[in-house]
């Protein structure tokens, strides 16, 4: 490869042309309003004790001490019904796509070795799938839940039962729809795996989840239609708000100035997520970025965060004041409740520098509340942000040399190395901006899955599918080159990869210094703006695995490729007939 990047046209700031689209969205909003009979949202006010809404199960984010962490396997059985319902996470009522009427959706909690069985009934108008983000699915690739890759969508009115065993992993994961842009509309939830082998089990008293995400008031289908039209000129939809565990407040007068005004019914003063702390205890806080676009900087006023886990891999402890967390990444941090009894803000601040345009409705400073036992119950208090650590103006991960896995492993030596280049280009006459991985812009197969094709022995896939076939169990190196001005959080299904290095500019093989002794391992890594990232993985998990940007708008624009791992083993898969039958169903 060359040591210099070719010149790429920058996606400069572009003024958004919304005109007709806004009108269309408002019309859509009115239709939703009429059809789904918006109810009046009663603001719960500042009282932290009464913030539970019927659709928000706050208790599931406080992991129960009654859960037995054991090596004796069991089956965890769940029944889910996904439907469209109108709720108001931040006070503004909008139709969302919800599992069992809950937002965020139900917690899945299990031990390593357990079987997870989830019967999913699709009561929506569109087909859907559920992906278990970070699960290896070793030997059950067809349970990965990736539409057009490992299955066809579960048709409206039908059910499908996901059924897989968790092996060789524990930690903080999540699940989400992996069909079109549906997860943006609410189909997300936490997935926590425990094990008696976890190294930090005896170092905390309580275990809690904080899901942080960006949030849109407009149905994602309408936003995708705009994004993939010439009107957007490649500018991603910018969120209207952000949420912690599905909650935040919104200044309703902002809706009129939003990039996409909704006109929906709205109440000011919706409550923030609140967490009760007891002085002297230590909390494991599991932070999950379940959003679709924004990179956050996470902090808790006056409380240090000791990072102990990244994407399911235990880390050697490292203390930070602020933690950058990009889309689909997870961290566990230990927090000592050792400050004066009082109230403290949790801050999840969106890095708006990484948006191409402002959204006047957006307050990027998303907050939650840490309420110490004995302090007044209020959401109106003064605690101040850290002043001793600076803010990263660019969207990048924690420096690589800060994160070292607890179970040290040297980087595996590669048998094969692939260069993979990606960029956004406006190439077609319609002026639509699409994403290309080595010149292929992905779009999902709608009536087949590449896994099923591989099983049938297909070797020449559709031109919309960039698939690298890996015939043998060996170590694969990927040199990922980002020819775009944005940074992109890339997720690899079915694996954790070792991250040997990343940076701006070009990677020069043999010259750029890589971390080989005990590199970071995780499943989602941010590839910097006009930069590179080198990862390696062991190709020992048969199936069709996607490697894609987890900014959902970018995946919709085609920023996805696949690996066909061990095709001879794929041919021997016993794929349940219920799964293949869904490809024909209408
Ligand atoms: C709320 O979460 C808890 C803990 O996961 C669970 O036991 C309970 O069934 C949930 N309630 C609802 C209404 O989903
Ligand atoms: C946990 O177990 C205790 C004792 O068995 C019981 O009293 C309590 O209700 C349980 N808590 C939950 C959340 O199930
Ligand atoms: C799923 O939810 C929808 C909407 O609430 C309801 O009409 C339907 O009966 C539910 N189906 C099942 C199988 O529970
Ligand atoms: C997947 O399973 C194969 C065969 O049992 C095993 O050799 C391999 O180590 C497993 N990989 C992972 C990531 O668990
Ligand atoms: C899940 O799969 C296992 C085999 O891996 C099977 O024994 C079990 O019956 C399945 N459970 C359901 C509910 O489908
Ligand atoms: C159904 O899918 C279409 C096409 O992707 C999309 O425009 C629409 O918004 C979706 N409807 C719902 C309710 O999600
Ligand atoms: C909401 O925004 C309006 C317009 O910017 C402003 O006048 C008002 O003070 C804000 N309300 C609150 C509660 O912040
Ligand atoms: C509180 O704990 C943190 C470690 O999490 C430590 O750095 C800090 O010094 C402690 N502060 C007090 C007041 O004990
Ligand atoms: C917070 O500080 C402001 C400005 O110093 C003050 O007006 C306000 O009363 C304080 N609020 C509380 C709850 O202490
Ligand atoms: C991607 O393109 C580069 C440059 O042409 C080439 O060297 C590389 O082999 C391609 N990678 C794949 C996976 O096809
Ligand atoms: C992509 O296509 C362009 C134009 O056809 C060509 O110049 C370039 O080399 C291709 N890049 C890759 C990585 O294949
Ligand atoms: C993988 O195996 C197939 C079938 O034997 C062969 O056609 C192909 O060239 C092999 N690919 C590589 C990269 O070795
Ligand atoms: Cu991206």
XYZ file of C-alpha atoms and ligand atoms in Angstrom:
755
model
C 0.000 0.000 0.000
C 1.122 3.543 -0.545
C 2.376 5.627 2.344
C 0.262 8.580 1.352
C -3.450 9.027 1.279
C -5.011 10.000 -1.991
C -6.706 13.380 -1.866
C -10.298 13.006 -0.879
C -12.865 15.714 -1.125
C -13.829 16.837 2.358
C -17.433 16.665 3.298
C -17.538 20.314 4.148
C -20.220 21.972 6.232
C -23.315 22.049 4.159
C -26.432 23.966 4.749
C -29.311 21.628 5.141
C -32.025 21.864 2.589
C -35.112 20.677 4.327
C -38.067 22.506 2.841
C -40.315 19.853 1.388
C -39.022 17.180 3.708
C -40.094 19.151 6.771
C -43.576 19.444 5.361
C -43.628 15.707 4.720
C -42.431 14.982 8.246
C -45.059 17.253 9.777
C -47.723 15.537 7.708
C -46.405 12.196 8.931
C -46.433 13.505 12.480
C -50.066 14.531 12.183
C -50.990 11.122 10.818
C -49.208 9.391 13.707
C -50.905 11.767 16.138
C -54.350 10.891 14.801
C -53.793 7.182 14.353
C -52.098 6.503 17.639
C -54.167 8.828 19.833
C -51.509 10.679 21.777
C -52.196 10.715 25.481
C -51.421 13.636 27.693
C -48.099 13.265 29.417
C -48.231 14.156 33.067
C -44.917 15.602 34.133
C -43.559 13.856 37.180
C -41.871 17.056 38.345
C -38.594 17.267 40.171
C -39.374 14.553 42.731
C -36.761 11.847 42.085
C -38.826 9.204 43.865
C -41.733 9.359 41.439
C -39.897 9.244 38.141
C -40.919 5.740 37.150
C -43.130 5.863 34.091
C -45.257 2.897 33.092
C -42.963 2.255 30.098
C -39.694 2.767 32.007
C -38.574 -0.055 34.292
C -36.038 1.844 36.385
C -35.503 -1.144 38.676
C -33.998 -3.305 35.937
C -30.984 -0.985 35.779
C -30.138 -1.818 39.399
C -28.915 -5.366 39.059
C -30.399 -7.549 41.754
C -28.146 -8.997 44.420
C -30.428 -12.029 44.379
C -29.050 -13.059 41.008
C -26.834 -16.085 41.651
C -23.497 -15.968 39.877
C -22.611 -19.601 39.272
C -21.103 -22.046 36.814
C -24.196 -24.262 36.953
C -25.911 -23.570 33.650
C -29.587 -22.819 33.322
C -31.990 -21.564 30.668
C -33.099 -17.928 30.687
C -36.434 -17.712 28.942
C -37.991 -14.474 27.719
C -41.109 -13.682 25.698
C -41.054 -10.454 23.787
C -43.749 -8.700 21.807
C -42.596 -5.783 19.665
C -45.146 -3.153 18.760
C -45.526 0.500 18.005
C -46.622 2.587 20.989
C -46.622 6.251 21.849
C -44.560 7.327 24.842
C -42.735 10.463 25.990
C -39.194 9.662 27.170
C -38.316 13.369 27.459
C -41.796 14.852 27.694
C -42.472 14.934 23.947
C -44.907 12.245 22.861
C -43.930 10.213 19.831
C -44.662 6.784 18.392
C -41.828 4.365 19.167
C -41.062 0.707 18.530
C -41.031 -1.073 21.869
C -40.441 -4.530 23.285
C -43.234 -5.388 25.744
C -44.124 -1.702 25.827
C -40.861 -0.901 27.637
C -38.179 1.660 26.877
C -35.375 0.821 27.133
C -36.375 -2.776 26.532
C -36.141 -5.692 28.978
C -32.889 -6.649 30.656
C -31.392 -9.986 29.605
C -29.229 -11.293 32.439
C -27.419 -14.627 32.482
C -24.274 -16.474 33.510
C -21.616 -17.744 31.135
C -22.752 -21.228 30.151
C -26.460 -20.396 30.242
C -28.818 -20.870 27.360
C -30.677 -17.719 26.360
C -34.048 -18.325 24.732
C -36.060 -15.338 23.532
C -39.357 -15.792 21.740
C -39.832 -12.649 19.667
C -43.288 -11.828 18.335
C -43.382 -9.108 15.726
C -46.538 -7.005 16.137
C -45.206 -4.163 13.966
C -45.942 -3.282 10.358
C -42.341 -4.012 9.237
C -40.158 -7.110 9.471
C -37.549 -7.178 12.232
C -34.566 -9.063 13.696
C -32.769 -8.882 17.050
C -28.968 -8.846 17.286
C -27.173 -9.814 20.515
C -24.379 -7.301 20.361
C -21.037 -8.840 21.326
C -22.210 -12.450 21.676
C -19.778 -14.803 19.920
C -22.555 -17.159 18.741
C -19.835 -19.751 18.169
C -21.579 -22.550 16.256
C -24.890 -20.652 16.093
C -24.129 -17.928 13.565
C -27.792 -18.121 12.430
C -28.831 -16.692 15.841
C -26.808 -13.495 15.272
C -29.907 -11.627 14.124
C -28.474 -9.625 11.214
C -31.051 -9.059 8.518
C -29.890 -10.073 5.052
C -26.771 -11.693 6.483
C -27.745 -14.380 9.020
C -31.515 -14.345 8.539
C -34.473 -12.840 6.778
C -36.677 -10.518 8.810
C -39.348 -11.925 11.127
C -42.460 -10.934 9.184
C -45.227 -8.872 10.792
C -47.545 -11.084 12.824
C -45.013 -13.907 13.154
C -42.744 -15.168 15.911
C -39.224 -16.504 15.958
C -37.343 -17.962 18.926
C -33.700 -17.025 19.348
C -31.864 -19.744 21.249
C -28.127 -19.753 21.967
C -25.600 -20.657 24.622
C -23.222 -18.077 26.053
C -19.661 -19.414 26.094
C -16.203 -17.990 26.818
C -17.390 -14.494 27.619
C -18.961 -12.250 30.275
C -19.447 -8.562 30.856
C -21.585 -5.748 29.511
C -23.428 -6.163 26.219
C -26.693 -5.025 24.701
C -29.275 -6.162 22.201
C -30.952 -4.210 19.429
C -32.939 -4.560 16.243
C -30.676 -5.164 13.225
C -33.224 -4.501 10.486
C -33.312 -1.127 8.747
C -32.924 1.714 11.275
C -35.414 0.265 13.778
C -33.215 0.338 16.849
C -33.148 4.144 16.662
C -36.904 4.058 17.322
C -36.564 2.143 20.588
C -35.761 -1.568 20.076
C -32.758 -1.678 22.429
C -31.956 -3.140 25.839
C -29.133 -4.269 28.135
C -27.582 -7.757 28.038
C -25.428 -8.601 31.054
C -23.382 -11.792 31.418
C -21.916 -12.777 34.785
C -19.278 -15.324 35.728
C -17.662 -16.448 38.967
C -14.367 -15.983 37.080
C -14.745 -12.197 36.890
C -11.732 -10.609 38.596
C -13.462 -7.605 40.186
C -16.524 -9.329 41.670
C -15.507 -8.634 45.275
C -14.607 -5.004 44.648
C -18.059 -3.461 44.460
C -21.240 -3.466 46.515
C -23.799 -2.579 43.859
C -24.020 -3.125 40.126
C -25.951 -0.623 37.994
C -26.525 0.121 34.319
C -26.508 3.535 32.648
C -27.542 3.408 29.007
C -26.663 6.678 27.317
C -27.958 7.490 23.876
C -28.777 10.208 21.440
C -32.460 10.535 20.710
C -34.600 11.702 17.792
C -38.161 12.958 17.937
C -38.853 11.949 14.345
C -39.425 8.395 13.141
C -36.106 7.038 11.846
C -37.701 5.840 8.590
C -38.420 9.456 7.629
C -34.909 10.501 8.662
C -33.284 7.744 6.589
C -35.371 8.769 3.596
C -34.067 12.320 3.979
C -30.474 11.257 4.679
C -30.370 9.069 1.592
C -31.833 11.777 -0.614
C -29.990 14.555 -2.405
C -31.543 17.035 0.060
C -29.217 16.005 2.888
C -26.036 16.256 0.823
C -24.639 13.637 3.145
C -25.372 15.484 6.389
C -26.553 13.032 9.012
C -29.722 13.798 10.968
C -28.613 15.524 14.201
C -30.328 14.334 17.389
C -32.955 16.433 19.183
C -31.954 15.215 22.620
C -30.073 12.552 24.561
C -31.238 10.089 27.193
C -29.916 8.211 30.211
C -31.810 4.954 30.774
C -34.521 6.323 28.507
C -35.117 9.564 30.410
C -34.324 13.244 30.064
C -36.004 16.591 30.090
C -36.743 18.692 27.006
C -37.561 22.362 26.603
C -40.698 21.978 24.482
C -40.370 25.402 22.891
C -37.257 24.018 21.162
C -39.343 21.726 18.961
C -40.383 24.580 16.680
C -36.726 25.311 15.869
C -35.635 21.689 15.526
C -34.117 20.459 12.270
C -37.268 18.375 11.974
C -40.045 19.996 14.016
C -42.683 17.479 15.082
C -45.546 19.542 16.459
C -46.163 16.668 18.869
C -47.697 17.206 22.274
C -44.992 17.986 24.780
C -44.587 18.716 28.510
C -41.660 20.626 29.970
C -39.814 19.356 32.996
C -39.796 15.605 32.388
C -37.582 14.000 35.047
C -33.969 12.903 34.746
C -32.759 9.398 35.503
C -31.830 9.203 39.170
C -29.634 6.752 41.071
C -29.559 6.319 44.842
C -26.089 6.043 46.358
C -25.190 5.132 49.929
C -22.114 6.880 51.307
C -19.202 4.479 51.684
C -20.317 1.935 49.097
C -18.621 1.171 45.787
C -20.703 0.975 42.620
C -19.958 -0.849 39.411
C -21.508 1.365 36.750
C -21.994 -0.253 33.348
C -22.159 2.444 30.692
C -23.659 1.434 27.350
C -23.847 3.826 24.382
C -27.046 2.518 22.788
C -27.377 5.483 20.444
C -27.001 5.739 16.717
C -24.791 8.752 16.005
C -23.322 10.713 18.931
C -20.042 10.173 20.722
C -20.391 11.066 24.424
C -18.042 12.199 27.142
C -19.283 10.617 30.346
C -18.493 11.849 33.866
C -19.926 12.122 37.368
C -19.295 15.382 39.226
C -16.557 14.993 41.882
C -16.387 11.195 41.433
C -13.490 9.471 39.705
C -14.281 6.613 37.325
C -12.044 3.553 37.526
C -12.387 1.712 34.231
C -12.366 -2.088 34.680
C -14.078 -3.386 31.530
C -14.402 -2.463 27.870
C -16.877 -4.328 25.627
C -16.889 -7.461 27.789
C -13.120 -7.641 28.296
C -11.822 -6.977 31.832
C -9.216 -4.228 31.920
C -6.415 -3.388 34.301
C -7.884 -0.566 36.412
C -7.338 2.969 35.148
C -8.844 6.081 36.762
C -10.295 8.865 34.630
C -12.476 11.904 35.212
C -14.066 11.748 31.773
C -14.716 8.758 29.608
C -15.309 9.076 25.865
C -17.795 6.451 24.684
C -18.777 6.057 21.057
C -21.834 4.353 19.625
C -22.200 0.675 20.646
C -19.233 0.713 23.024
C -19.541 -0.280 26.697
C -17.424 0.343 29.782
C -17.678 -0.716 33.401
C -16.305 1.750 35.913
C -15.987 1.551 39.697
C -17.317 4.608 41.527
C -16.664 5.156 45.224
C -19.446 7.041 46.977
C -16.888 8.875 49.053
C -18.017 12.481 48.627
C -20.073 14.692 50.950
C -23.661 13.471 51.181
C -25.502 15.426 48.494
C -26.688 15.355 44.893
C -24.291 15.132 41.945
C -24.881 15.261 38.223
C -24.090 12.385 35.926
C -23.017 14.028 32.673
C -23.203 12.456 29.257
C -22.196 15.247 26.941
C -22.525 14.840 23.214
C -19.550 15.845 21.166
C -21.348 18.197 18.787
C -18.060 18.996 17.019
C -18.575 15.707 15.259
C -21.910 16.725 13.758
C -21.949 18.427 10.367
C -24.593 20.932 11.334
C -26.194 22.205 14.555
C -29.690 21.271 15.719
C -31.114 24.326 17.543
C -33.389 22.052 19.601
C -30.474 20.065 21.018
C -29.062 20.555 24.489
C -26.000 18.307 24.231
C -25.469 18.258 28.025
C -27.454 15.175 28.963
C -27.757 14.724 32.711
C -28.770 12.239 35.350
C -28.694 12.462 39.140
C -26.661 10.679 41.799
C -28.656 11.078 44.976
C -26.885 10.167 48.207
C -29.056 8.694 50.937
C -29.757 11.510 53.383
C -29.533 14.318 50.817
C -32.619 16.344 49.852
C -34.643 14.734 47.079
C -34.435 17.279 44.266
C -33.245 17.659 40.714
C -32.447 21.316 41.296
C -28.991 21.491 42.874
C -25.545 22.777 42.120
C -22.771 20.348 41.450
C -20.076 21.295 39.021
C -18.335 19.567 36.181
C -14.661 18.642 36.441
C -12.418 21.577 35.681
C -9.176 19.636 35.892
C -9.569 17.480 32.813
C -10.031 18.746 29.333
C -12.527 17.817 26.757
C -11.597 16.071 23.566
C -12.886 18.157 20.679
C -12.524 15.259 18.273
C -14.395 11.998 18.467
C -11.767 9.445 19.430
C -11.479 6.674 21.996
C -9.408 6.714 25.177
C -5.718 6.591 24.300
C -4.739 3.024 23.461
C -2.005 2.900 26.105
C -4.591 3.471 28.850
C -6.482 0.253 28.217
C -4.745 -3.054 28.870
C -6.685 -6.286 29.278
C -6.591 -7.842 32.740
C -5.919 -11.267 31.237
C -2.792 -10.344 29.311
C -2.432 -11.754 25.795
C 0.195 -10.947 23.222
C -1.059 -9.887 19.809
C -1.431 -12.981 17.621
C 0.885 -13.179 14.615
C -1.066 -12.734 11.384
C -1.165 -15.331 8.618
C -2.922 -12.956 6.279
C -3.431 -9.197 6.122
C -6.151 -7.256 4.306
C -6.318 -3.591 3.590
C -9.823 -2.182 3.760
C -10.619 1.341 2.630
C -13.833 3.225 3.212
C -15.189 6.574 2.127
C -18.371 8.480 1.390
C -18.974 9.515 -2.181
C -21.658 11.259 -4.127
C -21.296 9.338 -7.317
C -24.678 8.756 -8.765
C -26.560 11.326 -10.788
C -29.264 11.671 -8.147
C -26.668 13.326 -5.914
C -27.091 10.789 -3.156
C -24.209 10.382 -0.745
C -23.415 6.738 -0.083
C -20.743 4.895 1.892
C -18.314 2.571 0.167
C -16.108 -0.137 1.619
C -13.515 -0.906 -1.048
C -15.944 0.514 -3.604
C -18.912 -1.569 -2.453
C -21.894 0.167 -0.888
C -23.858 -2.411 1.068
C -27.572 -2.827 0.932
C -29.212 -5.772 2.630
C -30.628 -8.717 0.732
C -34.369 -8.609 1.398
C -35.431 -12.155 0.543
C -32.287 -14.130 1.318
C -29.320 -14.092 3.680
C -25.671 -14.389 2.686
C -25.338 -17.159 5.301
C -27.994 -19.207 3.521
C -26.307 -18.540 0.186
C -22.954 -19.678 1.588
C -24.590 -22.810 2.898
C -25.976 -23.508 -0.557
C -22.409 -23.230 -1.845
C -22.700 -19.829 -3.489
C -19.243 -18.310 -3.956
C -20.131 -15.351 -6.158
C -22.243 -13.022 -4.049
C -24.384 -10.107 -5.150
C -22.428 -6.995 -6.161
C -23.884 -5.136 -3.164
C -22.134 -7.556 -0.788
C -18.402 -7.211 -0.126
C -17.483 -10.578 1.360
C -13.993 -11.811 2.190
C -13.823 -15.592 2.405
C -11.513 -16.988 5.081
C -10.947 -20.695 4.401
C -8.736 -21.667 7.308
C -8.457 -21.219 11.026
C -5.732 -18.649 11.225
C -5.005 -15.128 12.338
C -6.285 -12.290 10.199
C -5.005 -8.733 10.260
C -7.076 -5.830 8.983
C -5.681 -2.431 8.095
C -8.729 -0.174 8.123
C -8.277 3.152 6.336
C -10.795 5.943 6.843
C -10.947 8.339 3.885
C -13.714 10.364 5.520
C -13.584 13.422 7.740
C -15.796 11.766 10.372
C -14.652 9.141 12.855
C -16.462 5.813 12.688
C -17.101 3.274 15.477
C -16.619 -0.090 13.756
C -18.203 -3.190 15.256
C -17.293 -6.767 14.361
C -19.930 -9.410 14.927
C -19.001 -12.695 16.608
C -15.518 -11.627 17.722
C -13.386 -9.387 19.823
C -10.416 -8.090 17.924
C -7.014 -7.080 19.220
C -6.452 -3.386 18.525
C -2.786 -2.906 17.718
C -2.889 0.762 16.891
C -4.826 3.697 15.501
C -4.048 7.224 14.486
C -4.494 10.020 12.000
C -2.881 9.967 8.571
C -1.509 6.735 7.184
C -0.371 3.490 8.695
C 3.044 2.547 7.357
C 3.652 -1.198 7.679
C 6.927 -1.889 9.404
C 7.306 1.727 10.497
C 4.251 2.707 12.521
C 4.714 1.374 16.056
C 2.058 -1.137 17.098
C 1.126 -2.417 20.547
C 2.065 -6.102 20.531
C 2.555 -7.083 24.184
C -0.974 -6.861 25.541
C -3.134 -4.857 23.165
C -6.680 -3.711 23.884
C -9.307 -6.273 22.930
C -12.913 -5.251 22.317
C -15.714 -5.511 19.764
C -16.229 -1.847 18.768
C -13.366 0.538 17.952
C -13.429 4.118 16.710
C -11.473 4.688 13.512
C -10.305 8.304 13.566
C -11.062 10.953 10.992
C -8.817 10.518 7.904
C -6.989 7.893 9.930
C -6.298 4.206 10.285
C -6.734 1.334 12.714
C -4.978 -2.032 12.713
C -6.784 -4.996 14.270
C -6.204 -8.753 14.344
C -8.566 -11.606 15.088
C -8.512 -15.382 15.233
C -10.693 -16.872 12.518
C -12.118 -19.742 14.588
C -15.839 -18.970 14.530
C -17.663 -20.237 11.435
C -20.313 -18.054 9.805
C -21.087 -14.829 8.022
C -19.943 -11.964 10.234
C -20.413 -8.308 9.486
C -17.859 -5.595 10.135
C -19.659 -2.266 10.037
C -19.855 1.271 11.249
C -22.328 1.383 14.129
C -23.465 4.911 13.317
C -26.763 3.602 12.073
C -27.150 6.275 9.410
C -23.822 5.154 7.938
C -24.838 1.507 7.913
C -27.987 2.536 6.076
C -25.712 4.353 3.601
C -23.760 1.117 3.020
C -20.820 1.151 5.462
C -20.757 -2.611 6.025
C -18.750 -5.587 4.794
C -18.734 -9.278 5.680
C -16.388 -12.127 6.392
C -17.322 -15.643 5.388
C -15.471 -17.656 8.003
C -14.720 -21.355 7.418
C -17.115 -22.067 4.517
C -16.657 -25.841 4.810
C -18.099 -25.700 8.328
C -20.896 -23.360 7.252
C -22.039 -26.023 4.797
C -22.492 -28.417 7.734
C -24.635 -26.011 9.806
C -28.026 -27.403 10.860
C -29.981 -24.204 10.370
C -33.536 -24.434 11.787
C -36.095 -24.566 9.000
C -38.221 -21.889 10.757
C -35.426 -19.487 9.991
C -35.045 -20.190 6.287
C -38.842 -20.333 5.927
C -39.064 -16.643 6.824
C -37.298 -15.717 3.596
C -40.295 -16.767 1.564
C -42.913 -15.332 3.903
C -44.564 -12.047 3.107
C -38.617 -4.785 35.693
O -37.317 -5.323 35.819
C -37.192 -6.361 36.758
C -35.717 -6.729 36.839
O -35.226 -7.094 35.579
C -38.069 -7.523 36.325
O -37.999 -8.551 37.292
C -39.501 -7.055 36.177
O -40.274 -8.086 35.648
C -39.566 -5.873 35.235
N -40.910 -5.345 35.167
C -41.555 -5.110 34.021
C -42.918 -4.541 34.133
O -41.052 -5.337 32.938
C -34.196 -10.927 47.241
O -34.275 -11.967 48.183
C -34.793 -11.573 49.438
C -34.674 -12.738 50.388
O -35.004 -13.933 49.777
C -36.248 -11.127 49.224
O -36.793 -10.698 50.441
C -36.263 -9.968 48.238
O -37.593 -9.607 47.937
C -35.575 -10.343 46.953
N -35.463 -9.178 46.115
C -35.819 -9.173 44.846
C -35.631 -7.888 44.140
O -36.248 -10.155 44.283
C -48.493 -7.690 21.289
O -48.780 -6.338 21.585
C -49.838 -5.810 20.823
C -49.922 -4.327 21.111
O -49.968 -4.093 22.484
C -51.128 -6.564 21.178
O -52.184 -6.083 20.392
C -50.911 -8.039 20.909
O -52.039 -8.775 21.353
C -49.686 -8.564 21.629
N -49.421 -9.919 21.190
C -48.994 -10.872 22.012
C -48.709 -12.192 21.409
O -48.866 -10.690 23.204
C -15.293 -21.494 18.722
O -15.452 -22.876 18.745
C -14.313 -23.576 18.237
C -14.672 -25.044 18.133
O -15.260 -25.484 19.316
C -13.138 -23.305 19.166
O -11.983 -23.936 18.656
C -12.890 -21.816 19.215
O -11.866 -21.494 20.135
C -14.153 -21.063 19.631
N -13.951 -19.630 19.513
C -14.377 -18.757 20.413
C -14.113 -17.311 20.149
O -14.969 -19.068 21.427
C -32.872 -24.474 22.188
O -31.883 -25.222 21.531
C -31.543 -26.424 22.192
C -30.461 -27.107 21.407
O -29.378 -26.262 21.238
C -32.761 -27.314 22.298
O -32.423 -28.448 23.081
C -33.896 -26.581 22.977
O -35.066 -27.364 22.932
C -34.159 -25.267 22.280
N -35.156 -24.537 23.028
C -36.162 -23.914 22.453
C -37.146 -23.247 23.369
O -36.284 -23.839 21.253
C -41.579 0.686 7.930
O -40.562 0.664 6.963
C -40.591 1.758 6.056
C -39.534 1.480 5.004
O -38.293 1.248 5.602
C -40.329 3.035 6.818
O -40.357 4.149 5.965
C -41.394 3.178 7.882
O -41.095 4.314 8.667
C -41.437 1.954 8.771
N -42.568 2.058 9.674
C -42.429 1.945 10.990
C -43.670 2.133 11.785
O -41.371 1.723 11.521
C -37.040 27.207 26.955
O -36.582 27.854 25.798
C -37.163 29.159 25.670
C -36.772 29.709 24.306
O -35.404 29.564 24.095
C -36.695 30.033 26.823
O -37.258 31.291 26.713
C -37.116 29.378 28.138
O -36.592 30.089 29.220
C -36.641 27.948 28.224
N -37.247 27.313 29.375
C -36.524 26.658 30.290
C -37.313 26.056 31.402
O -35.320 26.538 30.203
C -12.614 8.910 46.532
O -12.230 7.773 45.758
C -11.389 8.088 44.667
C -11.128 6.820 43.907
O -12.313 6.403 43.265
C -10.101 8.717 45.151
O -9.314 9.066 44.027
C -10.411 9.940 45.963
O -9.237 10.458 46.495
C -11.383 9.622 47.075
N -11.806 10.864 47.703
C -11.986 10.982 49.008
C -12.463 12.306 49.483
O -11.757 10.056 49.766
C -27.304 27.240 42.567
O -26.488 28.359 42.302
C -27.209 29.493 41.837
C -26.212 30.569 41.423
O -25.149 30.591 42.315
C -28.170 29.945 42.933
O -28.924 31.037 42.458
C -29.111 28.815 43.285
O -29.927 29.163 44.364
C -28.323 27.561 43.646
N -29.262 26.454 43.781
C -29.194 25.572 44.751
C -30.259 24.512 44.763
O -28.334 25.585 45.601
C -9.343 -3.295 -0.869
O -8.699 -2.494 -1.804
C -7.287 -2.438 -1.630
C -6.753 -1.381 -2.577
O -7.140 -1.664 -3.865
C -6.725 -3.823 -1.872
O -5.322 -3.810 -1.684
C -7.339 -4.781 -0.872
O -6.934 -6.083 -1.113
C -8.853 -4.725 -0.925
N -9.361 -5.461 0.201
C -10.309 -6.366 0.101
C -10.732 -7.004 1.370
O -10.821 -6.667 -0.941
C -12.538 2.343 -6.501
O -12.965 2.767 -7.764
C -12.179 3.820 -8.289
C -12.832 4.281 -9.565
O -13.356 3.202 -10.273
C -10.751 3.332 -8.492
O -9.959 4.383 -8.984
C -10.207 2.870 -7.152
O -8.938 2.305 -7.318
C -11.108 1.841 -6.535
N -10.659 1.578 -5.179
C -10.607 0.369 -4.658
C -10.141 0.297 -3.242
O -10.895 -0.640 -5.259
C -11.076 -20.797 -0.454
O -11.517 -22.064 -0.918
C -12.190 -22.005 -2.162
C -12.755 -23.357 -2.440
O -11.798 -24.331 -2.220
C -11.235 -21.512 -3.239
O -11.907 -21.407 -4.450
C -10.717 -20.140 -2.828
O -9.743 -19.697 -3.734
C -10.095 -20.177 -1.438
N -9.796 -18.824 -1.033
C -8.618 -18.461 -0.533
C -8.452 -17.011 -0.169
O -7.724 -19.253 -0.362
Cu -19.733 5.726 10.500
